[in-house]
Amino acid sequence: MRPLDIRKLQRDGLLTPGQSITLNWSRNGEQVATIQARTEAEHVTLIYRHKSGGNDWQPMDYPVRLEWTACTLGGRRAWFLCPAEGCGRRVALLYIGGAGIFACRHCYRLAYACQREAADDRAARRADSIRERLGWQVGILNPNGGRPKGMHWRTFNRLTAEHDAFVGVSLAGMSARLGLIERRLDGVRAVSQKPERGR
């Protein structure tokens, strides 16, 4: 899903009314998509072509309304109002999906990557972030390293205990999943080895 981030547009000064801008997306240094946009005071008009499946390219040209809110320490912050029919949520990010329009993550039912993780995967990720902080080689099956220079022993001991707890949760989850897989395989083997009736 290609995101359109209004915070980046505002930071780069691209929301000034009357501008025509080109937005590009790249992957591995290669441009994969591009759209045109015209900015007005109350909306941004998105202009691009969309192709779904084996259909022909369809021209897309529609406004996305903007809303501005005051910041606590002065200035204003811009928001998109989701253009999907019946939505209108105030969001910072829009994504283009199969429907061919930019819409919010709620409309496309997108979840954050961490929301799709199993508990043991999340524990492994958190253990790896502690390993990075301690300067250890990433990967919970790698040996633990020593205390980084300048780190207090109390901090080191706390982080090591947290790391070890996350590793325990991750390994327990992995072994439970492997056990579940083994039980399923045993069930398949048992069914395949049953003699057929009537023969």
mmCIF file of N, CA and C in Angstrom, residues 45-182:
data_model
loop_
_atom_site.group_PDB
_atom_site.id
_atom_site.type_symbol
_atom_site.label_atom_id
_atom_site.label_comp_id
_atom_site.label_asym_id
_atom_site.label_seq_id
_atom_site.Cartn_x
_atom_site.Cartn_y
_atom_site.Cartn_z
ATOM 1 N N THR A 45 -6.184 18.299 -4.945
ATOM 2 C CA THR A 45 -6.744 17.480 -6.023
ATOM 3 C C THR A 45 -5.686 16.479 -6.473
ATOM 4 N N LEU A 46 -6.030 15.198 -6.433
ATOM 5 C CA LEU A 46 -5.110 14.139 -6.845
ATOM 6 C C LEU A 46 -5.441 13.730 -8.279
ATOM 7 N N ILE A 47 -4.402 13.634 -9.114
ATOM 8 C CA ILE A 47 -4.573 13.297 -10.529
ATOM 9 C C ILE A 47 -3.594 12.172 -10.853
ATOM 10 N N TYR A 48 -4.131 11.039 -11.286
ATOM 11 C CA TYR A 48 -3.281 9.890 -11.620
ATOM 12 C C TYR A 48 -4.085 8.899 -12.437
ATOM 13 N N ARG A 49 -3.443 7.833 -12.865
ATOM 14 C CA ARG A 49 -4.122 6.751 -13.575
ATOM 15 C C ARG A 49 -4.054 5.502 -12.716
ATOM 16 N N HIS A 50 -5.101 4.707 -12.762
ATOM 17 C CA HIS A 50 -5.173 3.485 -11.951
ATOM 18 C C HIS A 50 -5.564 2.307 -12.829
ATOM 19 N N LYS A 51 -4.907 1.180 -12.572
ATOM 20 C CA LYS A 51 -5.213 -0.032 -13.321
ATOM 21 C C LYS A 51 -5.470 -1.148 -12.328
ATOM 22 N N SER A 52 -6.576 -1.841 -12.485
ATOM 23 C CA SER A 52 -6.927 -2.945 -11.590
ATOM 24 C C SER A 52 -7.070 -4.216 -12.395
ATOM 25 N N GLY A 53 -6.310 -5.237 -12.015
ATOM 26 C CA GLY A 53 -6.369 -6.509 -12.717
ATOM 27 C C GLY A 53 -5.981 -6.340 -14.179
ATOM 28 N N GLY A 54 -6.740 -6.933 -15.077
ATOM 29 C CA GLY A 54 -6.453 -6.845 -16.503
ATOM 30 C C GLY A 54 -7.195 -5.715 -17.189
ATOM 31 N N ASN A 55 -7.842 -4.854 -16.416
ATOM 32 C CA ASN A 55 -8.610 -3.746 -17.004
ATOM 33 C C ASN A 55 -7.693 -2.670 -17.567
ATOM 34 N N ASP A 56 -8.259 -1.768 -18.351
ATOM 35 C CA ASP A 56 -7.501 -0.655 -18.903
ATOM 36 C C ASP A 56 -7.226 0.383 -17.816
ATOM 37 N N TRP A 57 -6.258 1.263 -18.114
ATOM 38 C CA TRP A 57 -5.946 2.357 -17.201
ATOM 39 C C TRP A 57 -7.143 3.302 -17.111
ATOM 40 N N GLN A 58 -7.491 3.688 -15.892
ATOM 41 C CA GLN A 58 -8.598 4.626 -15.661
ATOM 42 C C GLN A 58 -8.035 5.943 -15.131
ATOM 43 N N PRO A 59 -8.410 7.080 -15.735
ATOM 44 C CA PRO A 59 -7.949 8.363 -15.189
ATOM 45 C C PRO A 59 -8.689 8.679 -13.882
ATOM 46 N N MET A 60 -7.953 9.132 -12.895
ATOM 47 C CA MET A 60 -8.524 9.505 -11.596
ATOM 48 C C MET A 60 -8.218 10.985 -11.357
ATOM 49 N N ASP A 61 -9.226 11.722 -10.931
ATOM 50 C CA ASP A 61 -9.065 13.159 -10.682
ATOM 51 C C ASP A 61 -10.140 13.551 -9.674
ATOM 52 N N TYR A 62 -9.747 13.731 -8.412
ATOM 53 C CA TYR A 62 -10.736 14.058 -7.382
ATOM 54 C C TYR A 62 -10.074 14.844 -6.245
ATOM 55 N N PRO A 63 -10.874 15.664 -5.546
ATOM 56 C CA PRO A 63 -10.317 16.450 -4.438
ATOM 57 C C PRO A 63 -10.339 15.657 -3.128
ATOM 58 N N VAL A 64 -9.337 15.922 -2.303
ATOM 59 C CA VAL A 64 -9.301 15.409 -0.932
ATOM 60 C C VAL A 64 -9.316 16.636 -0.032
ATOM 61 N N ARG A 65 -10.399 16.765 0.735
ATOM 62 C CA ARG A 65 -10.538 17.958 1.581
ATOM 63 C C ARG A 65 -9.492 17.972 2.693
ATOM 64 N N LEU A 66 -9.130 19.183 3.096
ATOM 65 C CA LEU A 66 -8.163 19.385 4.179
ATOM 66 C C LEU A 66 -8.864 20.011 5.369
ATOM 67 N N GLU A 67 -8.340 19.720 6.539
ATOM 68 C CA GLU A 67 -8.797 20.386 7.754
ATOM 69 C C GLU A 67 -7.549 20.820 8.508
ATOM 70 N N TRP A 68 -7.625 21.991 9.132
ATOM 71 C CA TRP A 68 -6.468 22.544 9.842
ATOM 72 C C TRP A 68 -6.811 22.659 11.322
ATOM 73 N N THR A 69 -5.885 22.259 12.174
ATOM 74 C CA THR A 69 -6.084 22.409 13.619
ATOM 75 C C THR A 69 -4.928 23.225 14.197
ATOM 76 N N ALA A 70 -5.218 23.947 15.258
ATOM 77 C CA ALA A 70 -4.193 24.762 15.910
ATOM 78 C C ALA A 70 -3.273 23.874 16.742
ATOM 79 N N CYS A 71 -1.994 24.183 16.728
ATOM 80 C CA CYS A 71 -1.014 23.464 17.554
ATOM 81 C C CYS A 71 -0.887 24.170 18.901
ATOM 82 N N THR A 72 -0.513 23.433 19.919
ATOM 83 C CA THR A 72 -0.415 23.979 21.277
ATOM 84 C C THR A 72 0.569 25.136 21.359
ATOM 85 N N LEU A 73 1.715 24.999 20.687
ATOM 86 C CA LEU A 73 2.746 26.035 20.776
ATOM 87 C C LEU A 73 2.733 26.981 19.585
ATOM 88 N N GLY A 74 1.606 27.071 18.904
ATOM 89 C CA GLY A 74 1.468 27.977 17.766
ATOM 90 C C GLY A 74 1.543 27.239 16.444
ATOM 91 N N GLY A 75 1.078 27.882 15.406
ATOM 92 C CA GLY A 75 1.068 27.261 14.086
ATOM 93 C C GLY A 75 -0.174 26.413 13.876
ATOM 94 N N ARG A 76 -0.254 25.789 12.716
ATOM 95 C CA ARG A 76 -1.407 24.954 12.381
ATOM 96 C C ARG A 76 -0.923 23.638 11.812
ATOM 97 N N ARG A 77 -1.733 22.623 12.004
ATOM 98 C CA ARG A 77 -1.419 21.300 11.471
ATOM 99 C C ARG A 77 -2.495 20.895 10.483
ATOM 100 N N ALA A 78 -2.049 20.350 9.349
ATOM 101 C CA ALA A 78 -2.986 19.933 8.297
ATOM 102 C C ALA A 78 -3.367 18.471 8.471
ATOM 103 N N TRP A 79 -4.595 18.150 8.074
ATOM 104 C CA TRP A 79 -5.113 16.780 8.082
ATOM 105 C C TRP A 79 -5.848 16.529 6.780
ATOM 106 N N PHE A 80 -5.809 15.295 6.314
ATOM 107 C CA PHE A 80 -6.696 14.884 5.234
ATOM 108 C C PHE A 80 -8.033 14.502 5.841
ATOM 109 N N LEU A 81 -9.122 14.719 5.110
ATOM 110 C CA LEU A 81 -10.412 14.128 5.444
ATOM 111 C C LEU A 81 -10.615 13.007 4.431
ATOM 112 N N CYS A 82 -10.672 11.786 4.922
ATOM 113 C CA CYS A 82 -10.706 10.606 4.047
ATOM 114 C C CYS A 82 -11.798 10.758 2.988
ATOM 115 N N PRO A 83 -11.428 10.626 1.686
ATOM 116 C CA PRO A 83 -12.411 10.830 0.618
ATOM 117 C C PRO A 83 -13.304 9.614 0.329
ATOM 118 N N ALA A 84 -13.067 8.484 1.007
ATOM 119 C CA ALA A 84 -13.907 7.306 0.754
ATOM 120 C C ALA A 84 -15.349 7.609 1.133
ATOM 121 N N GLU A 85 -16.262 7.074 0.360
ATOM 122 C CA GLU A 85 -17.682 7.346 0.571
ATOM 123 C C GLU A 85 -18.107 6.911 1.973
ATOM 124 N N GLY A 86 -18.718 7.825 2.720
ATOM 125 C CA GLY A 86 -19.213 7.532 4.055
ATOM 126 C C GLY A 86 -18.174 7.585 5.150
ATOM 127 N N CYS A 87 -16.948 8.005 4.846
ATOM 128 C CA CYS A 87 -15.913 8.027 5.889
ATOM 129 C C CYS A 87 -15.696 9.455 6.404
ATOM 130 N N GLY A 88 -14.797 10.204 5.794
ATOM 131 C CA GLY A 88 -14.533 11.576 6.213
ATOM 132 C C GLY A 88 -13.693 11.698 7.474
ATOM 133 N N ARG A 89 -13.029 10.582 7.898
ATOM 134 C CA ARG A 89 -12.167 10.656 9.096
ATOM 135 C C ARG A 89 -11.027 11.637 8.868
ATOM 136 N N ARG A 90 -10.614 12.267 9.953
ATOM 137 C CA ARG A 90 -9.461 13.167 9.905
ATOM 138 C C ARG A 90 -8.218 12.316 10.131
ATOM 139 N N VAL A 91 -7.331 12.246 9.125
ATOM 140 C CA VAL A 91 -6.165 11.368 9.188
ATOM 141 C C VAL A 91 -4.936 12.067 8.618
ATOM 142 N N ALA A 92 -3.768 11.562 9.001
ATOM 143 C CA ALA A 92 -2.514 12.084 8.461
ATOM 144 C C ALA A 92 -2.059 11.283 7.248
ATOM 145 N N LEU A 93 -2.478 10.019 7.149
ATOM 146 C CA LEU A 93 -2.038 9.141 6.066
ATOM 147 C C LEU A 93 -3.224 8.604 5.277
ATOM 148 N N LEU A 94 -3.068 8.606 3.969
ATOM 149 C CA LEU A 94 -4.014 7.939 3.079
ATOM 150 C C LEU A 94 -3.240 6.877 2.302
ATOM 151 N N TYR A 95 -3.922 5.814 1.920
ATOM 152 C CA TYR A 95 -3.295 4.724 1.176
ATOM 153 C C TYR A 95 -4.111 4.449 -0.074
ATOM 154 N N ILE A 96 -3.426 4.023 -1.133
ATOM 155 C CA ILE A 96 -4.157 3.623 -2.333
ATOM 156 C C ILE A 96 -4.252 2.107 -2.340
ATOM 157 N N GLY A 97 -5.450 1.622 -2.595
ATOM 158 C CA GLY A 97 -5.672 0.183 -2.590
ATOM 159 C C GLY A 97 -6.359 -0.269 -3.859
ATOM 160 N N GLY A 98 -6.933 -1.444 -3.792
ATOM 161 C CA GLY A 98 -7.566 -2.067 -4.938
ATOM 162 C C GLY A 98 -8.722 -1.260 -5.510
ATOM 163 N N ALA A 99 -9.357 -0.436 -4.669
ATOM 164 C CA ALA A 99 -10.487 0.367 -5.155
ATOM 165 C C ALA A 99 -10.022 1.507 -6.053
ATOM 166 N N GLY A 100 -8.715 1.793 -6.033
ATOM 167 C CA GLY A 100 -8.174 2.826 -6.909
ATOM 168 C C GLY A 100 -8.224 4.231 -6.352
ATOM 169 N N ILE A 101 -8.745 4.398 -5.137
ATOM 170 C CA ILE A 101 -8.754 5.734 -4.532
ATOM 171 C C ILE A 101 -7.883 5.723 -3.280
ATOM 172 N N PHE A 102 -7.425 6.896 -2.910
ATOM 173 C CA PHE A 102 -6.700 7.044 -1.655
ATOM 174 C C PHE A 102 -7.728 7.103 -0.530
ATOM 175 N N ALA A 103 -7.534 6.283 0.483
ATOM 176 C CA ALA A 103 -8.449 6.241 1.629
ATOM 177 C C ALA A 103 -7.648 5.922 2.882
ATOM 178 N N CYS A 104 -8.271 6.060 4.043
ATOM 179 C CA CYS A 104 -7.581 5.835 5.316
ATOM 180 C C CYS A 104 -7.436 4.331 5.595
ATOM 181 N N ARG A 105 -6.628 3.995 6.581
ATOM 182 C CA ARG A 105 -6.377 2.585 6.898
ATOM 183 C C ARG A 105 -7.623 1.896 7.434
ATOM 184 N N HIS A 106 -8.540 2.663 8.027
ATOM 185 C CA HIS A 106 -9.788 2.068 8.527
ATOM 186 C C HIS A 106 -10.645 1.575 7.352
ATOM 187 N N CYS A 107 -10.699 2.375 6.293
ATOM 188 C CA CYS A 107 -11.499 1.989 5.128
ATOM 189 C C CYS A 107 -10.936 0.752 4.444
ATOM 190 N N TYR A 108 -9.606 0.661 4.394
ATOM 191 C CA TYR A 108 -8.976 -0.505 3.766
ATOM 192 C C TYR A 108 -8.731 -1.637 4.769
ATOM 193 N N ARG A 109 -9.156 -1.417 6.017
ATOM 194 C CA ARG A 109 -8.984 -2.412 7.087
ATOM 195 C C ARG A 109 -7.533 -2.855 7.215
ATOM 196 N N LEU A 110 -6.640 -1.870 7.236
ATOM 197 C CA LEU A 110 -5.220 -2.153 7.388
ATOM 198 C C LEU A 110 -4.874 -2.186 8.868
ATOM 199 N N ALA A 111 -4.019 -3.098 9.241
ATOM 200 C CA ALA A 111 -3.539 -3.175 10.623
ATOM 201 C C ALA A 111 -2.064 -2.824 10.629
ATOM 202 N N TYR A 112 -1.572 -2.335 11.772
ATOM 203 C CA TYR A 112 -0.138 -2.133 11.928
ATOM 204 C C TYR A 112 0.526 -3.498 11.931
ATOM 205 N N ALA A 113 1.778 -3.551 11.483
ATOM 206 C CA ALA A 113 2.495 -4.833 11.400
ATOM 207 C C ALA A 113 2.517 -5.538 12.750
ATOM 208 N N CYS A 114 2.699 -4.778 13.849
ATOM 209 C CA CYS A 114 2.785 -5.407 15.172
ATOM 210 C C CYS A 114 1.449 -6.004 15.610
ATOM 211 N N GLN A 115 0.331 -5.521 15.019
ATOM 212 C CA GLN A 115 -0.972 -6.078 15.387
ATOM 213 C C GLN A 115 -1.184 -7.457 14.783
ATOM 214 N N ARG A 116 -0.421 -7.788 13.751
ATOM 215 C CA ARG A 116 -0.540 -9.093 13.108
ATOM 216 C C ARG A 116 0.423 -10.114 13.702
ATOM 217 N N GLU A 117 1.290 -9.670 14.589
ATOM 218 C CA GLU A 117 2.285 -10.567 15.167
ATOM 219 C C GLU A 117 1.672 -11.471 16.229
ATOM 220 N N ALA A 118 2.182 -12.686 16.298
ATOM 221 C CA ALA A 118 1.837 -13.563 17.415
ATOM 222 C C ALA A 118 2.634 -13.088 18.630
ATOM 223 N N ALA A 119 2.224 -13.508 19.816
ATOM 224 C CA ALA A 119 2.886 -13.060 21.049
ATOM 225 C C ALA A 119 4.362 -13.434 21.048
ATOM 226 N N ASP A 120 4.696 -14.624 20.538
ATOM 227 C CA ASP A 120 6.105 -15.027 20.550
ATOM 228 C C ASP A 120 6.931 -14.233 19.541
ATOM 229 N N ASP A 121 6.327 -13.852 18.412
ATOM 230 C CA ASP A 121 7.042 -13.008 17.450
ATOM 231 C C ASP A 121 7.292 -11.622 18.031
ATOM 232 N N ARG A 122 6.289 -11.088 18.725
ATOM 233 C CA ARG A 122 6.431 -9.774 19.358
ATOM 234 C C ARG A 122 7.533 -9.821 20.414
ATOM 235 N N ALA A 123 7.573 -10.914 21.184
ATOM 236 C CA ALA A 123 8.604 -11.062 22.222
ATOM 237 C C ALA A 123 9.994 -11.130 21.588
ATOM 238 N N ALA A 124 10.121 -11.849 20.474
ATOM 239 C CA ALA A 124 11.421 -11.938 19.783
ATOM 240 C C ALA A 124 11.847 -10.571 19.271
ATOM 241 N N ARG A 125 10.894 -9.801 18.730
ATOM 242 C CA ARG A 125 11.223 -8.456 18.234
ATOM 243 C C ARG A 125 11.682 -7.551 19.366
ATOM 244 N N ARG A 126 11.001 -7.638 20.499
ATOM 245 C CA ARG A 126 11.381 -6.796 21.643
ATOM 246 C C ARG A 126 12.731 -7.221 22.211
ATOM 247 N N ALA A 127 13.005 -8.533 22.212
ATOM 248 C CA ALA A 127 14.319 -9.013 22.662
ATOM 249 C C ALA A 127 15.409 -8.499 21.730
ATOM 250 N N ASP A 128 15.129 -8.497 20.421
ATOM 251 C CA ASP A 128 16.120 -8.006 19.459
ATOM 252 C C ASP A 128 16.380 -6.516 19.629
ATOM 253 N N SER A 129 15.351 -5.741 19.973
ATOM 254 C CA SER A 129 15.591 -4.304 20.169
ATOM 255 C C SER A 129 16.467 -4.078 21.399
ATOM 256 N N ILE A 130 16.319 -4.916 22.428
ATOM 257 C CA ILE A 130 17.210 -4.811 23.597
ATOM 258 C C ILE A 130 18.622 -5.218 23.191
ATOM 259 N N ARG A 131 18.749 -6.270 22.367
ATOM 260 C CA ARG A 131 20.069 -6.708 21.901
ATOM 261 C C ARG A 131 20.758 -5.577 21.135
ATOM 262 N N GLU A 132 19.998 -4.868 20.305
ATOM 263 C CA GLU A 132 20.585 -3.739 19.565
ATOM 264 C C GLU A 132 21.061 -2.662 20.531
ATOM 265 N N ARG A 133 20.254 -2.373 21.543
ATOM 266 C CA ARG A 133 20.628 -1.344 22.519
ATOM 267 C C ARG A 133 21.889 -1.730 23.280
ATOM 268 N N LEU A 134 22.052 -3.032 23.536
ATOM 269 C CA LEU A 134 23.226 -3.508 24.266
ATOM 270 C C LEU A 134 24.431 -3.750 23.357
ATOM 271 N N GLY A 135 24.213 -3.616 22.035
ATOM 272 C CA GLY A 135 25.315 -3.830 21.100
ATOM 273 C C GLY A 135 25.597 -5.300 20.842
ATOM 274 N N TRP A 136 24.632 -6.157 21.148
ATOM 275 C CA TRP A 136 24.783 -7.597 20.908
ATOM 276 C C TRP A 136 24.322 -7.914 19.495
ATOM 277 N N GLN A 137 24.765 -9.075 18.983
ATOM 278 C CA GLN A 137 24.315 -9.523 17.672
ATOM 279 C C GLN A 137 22.830 -9.852 17.747
ATOM 280 N N VAL A 138 22.065 -9.321 16.785
ATOM 281 C CA VAL A 138 20.618 -9.531 16.765
ATOM 282 C C VAL A 138 20.308 -10.988 16.473
ATOM 283 N N GLY A 139 19.248 -11.494 17.104
ATOM 284 C CA GLY A 139 18.837 -12.889 16.938
ATOM 285 C C GLY A 139 18.853 -13.579 18.280
ATOM 286 N N ILE A 140 17.688 -14.034 18.733
ATOM 287 C CA ILE A 140 17.597 -14.553 20.102
ATOM 288 C C ILE A 140 18.352 -15.859 20.295
ATOM 289 N N LEU A 141 18.743 -16.527 19.216
ATOM 290 C CA LEU A 141 19.510 -17.761 19.356
ATOM 291 C C LEU A 141 21.013 -17.498 19.398
ATOM 292 N N ASN A 142 21.421 -16.242 19.186
ATOM 293 C CA ASN A 142 22.833 -15.877 19.307
ATOM 294 C C ASN A 142 23.198 -15.739 20.780
ATOM 295 N N PRO A 143 24.482 -15.949 21.119
ATOM 296 C CA PRO A 143 24.879 -15.816 22.528
ATOM 297 C C PRO A 143 24.800 -14.365 22.995
ATOM 298 N N ASN A 144 24.556 -14.202 24.286
ATOM 299 C CA ASN A 144 24.522 -12.861 24.865
ATOM 300 C C ASN A 144 25.925 -12.275 24.897
ATOM 301 N N GLY A 145 25.984 -10.966 24.799
ATOM 302 C CA GLY A 145 27.269 -10.274 24.868
ATOM 303 C C GLY A 145 27.506 -9.716 26.265
ATOM 304 N N GLY A 146 28.449 -8.819 26.346
ATOM 305 C CA GLY A 146 28.773 -8.213 27.633
ATOM 306 C C GLY A 146 28.096 -6.867 27.818
ATOM 307 N N ARG A 147 28.447 -6.222 28.935
ATOM 308 C CA ARG A 147 27.887 -4.903 29.251
ATOM 309 C C ARG A 147 28.576 -3.847 28.401
ATOM 310 N N PRO A 148 27.798 -2.978 27.739
ATOM 311 C CA PRO A 148 28.425 -1.908 26.952
ATOM 312 C C PRO A 148 29.186 -0.936 27.843
ATOM 313 N N LYS A 149 30.253 -0.418 27.321
ATOM 314 C CA LYS A 149 31.076 0.532 28.075
ATOM 315 C C LYS A 149 30.249 1.748 28.438
ATOM 316 N N GLY A 150 30.305 2.159 29.683
ATOM 317 C CA GLY A 150 29.594 3.341 30.150
ATOM 318 C C GLY A 150 28.191 3.077 30.665
ATOM 319 N N MET A 151 27.679 1.863 30.489
ATOM 320 C CA MET A 151 26.331 1.554 30.974
ATOM 321 C C MET A 151 26.412 1.121 32.431
ATOM 322 N N HIS A 152 25.508 1.644 33.261
ATOM 323 C CA HIS A 152 25.470 1.250 34.670
ATOM 324 C C HIS A 152 25.099 -0.227 34.778
ATOM 325 N N TRP A 153 25.666 -0.872 35.803
ATOM 326 C CA TRP A 153 25.375 -2.294 36.007
ATOM 327 C C TRP A 153 23.892 -2.523 36.256
ATOM 328 N N ARG A 154 23.272 -1.608 36.997
ATOM 329 C CA ARG A 154 21.846 -1.778 37.296
ATOM 330 C C ARG A 154 21.012 -1.764 36.016
ATOM 331 N N THR A 155 21.337 -0.835 35.093
ATOM 332 C CA THR A 155 20.632 -0.771 33.807
ATOM 333 C C THR A 155 20.899 -2.034 32.994
ATOM 334 N N PHE A 156 22.160 -2.456 32.968
ATOM 335 C CA PHE A 156 22.523 -3.658 32.225
ATOM 336 C C PHE A 156 21.781 -4.881 32.772
ATOM 337 N N ASN A 157 21.746 -5.023 34.087
ATOM 338 C CA ASN A 157 21.062 -6.181 34.690
ATOM 339 C C ASN A 157 19.557 -6.152 34.405
ATOM 340 N N ARG A 158 18.961 -4.947 34.448
ATOM 341 C CA ARG A 158 17.527 -4.824 34.160
ATOM 342 C C ARG A 158 17.233 -5.205 32.709
ATOM 343 N N LEU A 159 18.033 -4.675 31.778
ATOM 344 C CA LEU A 159 17.821 -4.983 30.358
ATOM 345 C C LEU A 159 18.062 -6.461 30.067
ATOM 346 N N THR A 160 19.076 -7.039 30.710
ATOM 347 C CA THR A 160 19.354 -8.467 30.507
ATOM 348 C C THR A 160 18.193 -9.313 31.005
ATOM 349 N N ALA A 161 17.619 -8.956 32.165
ATOM 350 C CA ALA A 161 16.473 -9.702 32.699
ATOM 351 C C ALA A 161 15.264 -9.568 31.771
ATOM 352 N N GLU A 162 15.003 -8.357 31.251
ATOM 353 C CA GLU A 162 13.897 -8.169 30.312
ATOM 354 C C GLU A 162 14.129 -8.991 29.048
ATOM 355 N N HIS A 163 15.371 -8.939 28.544
ATOM 356 C CA HIS A 163 15.719 -9.700 27.349
ATOM 357 C C HIS A 163 15.457 -11.186 27.560
ATOM 358 N N ASP A 164 15.940 -11.718 28.678
ATOM 359 C CA ASP A 164 15.796 -13.155 28.947
ATOM 360 C C ASP A 164 14.317 -13.548 29.082
ATOM 361 N N ALA A 165 13.511 -12.652 29.659
ATOM 362 C CA ALA A 165 12.074 -12.937 29.783
ATOM 363 C C ALA A 165 11.421 -12.979 28.402
ATOM 364 N N PHE A 166 11.766 -12.022 27.528
ATOM 365 C CA PHE A 166 11.222 -12.023 26.172
ATOM 366 C C PHE A 166 11.661 -13.269 25.395
ATOM 367 N N VAL A 167 12.929 -13.660 25.567
ATOM 368 C CA VAL A 167 13.427 -14.858 24.894
ATOM 369 C C VAL A 167 12.645 -16.082 25.366
ATOM 370 N N GLY A 168 12.373 -16.164 26.664
ATOM 371 C CA GLY A 168 11.601 -17.287 27.203
ATOM 372 C C GLY A 168 10.210 -17.362 26.593
ATOM 373 N N VAL A 169 9.535 -16.221 26.502
ATOM 374 C CA VAL A 169 8.192 -16.182 25.906
ATOM 375 C C VAL A 169 8.254 -16.599 24.439
ATOM 376 N N SER A 170 9.263 -16.085 23.720
ATOM 377 C CA SER A 170 9.385 -16.391 22.299
ATOM 378 C C SER A 170 9.644 -17.880 22.075
ATOM 379 N N LEU A 171 10.583 -18.446 22.835
ATOM 380 C CA LEU A 171 10.904 -19.864 22.657
ATOM 381 C C LEU A 171 9.729 -20.757 23.050
ATOM 382 N N ALA A 172 9.007 -20.379 24.111
ATOM 383 C CA ALA A 172 7.838 -21.163 24.522
ATOM 384 C C ALA A 172 6.768 -21.143 23.425
ATOM 385 N N GLY A 173 6.557 -19.967 22.835
ATOM 386 C CA GLY A 173 5.574 -19.868 21.758
ATOM 387 C C GLY A 173 5.974 -20.666 20.539
ATOM 388 N N MET A 174 7.272 -20.593 20.190
ATOM 389 C CA MET A 174 7.745 -21.355 19.037
ATOM 390 C C MET A 174 7.609 -22.853 19.269
ATOM 391 N N SER A 175 7.979 -23.302 20.470
ATOM 392 C CA SER A 175 7.889 -24.746 20.739
ATOM 393 C C SER A 175 6.432 -25.191 20.782
ATOM 394 N N ALA A 176 5.531 -24.337 21.274
ATOM 395 C CA ALA A 176 4.106 -24.687 21.274
ATOM 396 C C ALA A 176 3.600 -24.806 19.841
ATOM 397 N N ARG A 177 4.021 -23.867 18.979
ATOM 398 C CA ARG A 177 3.597 -23.941 17.580
ATOM 399 C C ARG A 177 4.161 -25.188 16.900
ATOM 400 N N LEU A 178 5.420 -25.505 17.196
ATOM 401 C CA LEU A 178 6.022 -26.703 16.612
ATOM 402 C C LEU A 178 5.325 -27.957 17.133
ATOM 403 N N GLY A 179 4.946 -27.944 18.418
ATOM 404 C CA GLY A 179 4.204 -29.075 18.975
ATOM 405 C C GLY A 179 2.848 -29.226 18.321
ATOM 406 N N LEU A 180 2.209 -28.097 18.055
ATOM 407 C CA LEU A 180 0.906 -28.119 17.387
ATOM 408 C C LEU A 180 1.050 -28.679 15.981
ATOM 409 N N ILE A 181 2.093 -28.267 15.302
ATOM 410 C CA ILE A 181 2.341 -28.784 13.957
ATOM 411 C C ILE A 181 2.604 -30.292 14.026
ATOM 412 N N GLU A 182 3.400 -30.710 15.013
ATOM 413 C CA GLU A 182 3.704 -32.138 15.160
ATOM 414 C C GLU A 182 2.433 -32.936 15.442
#
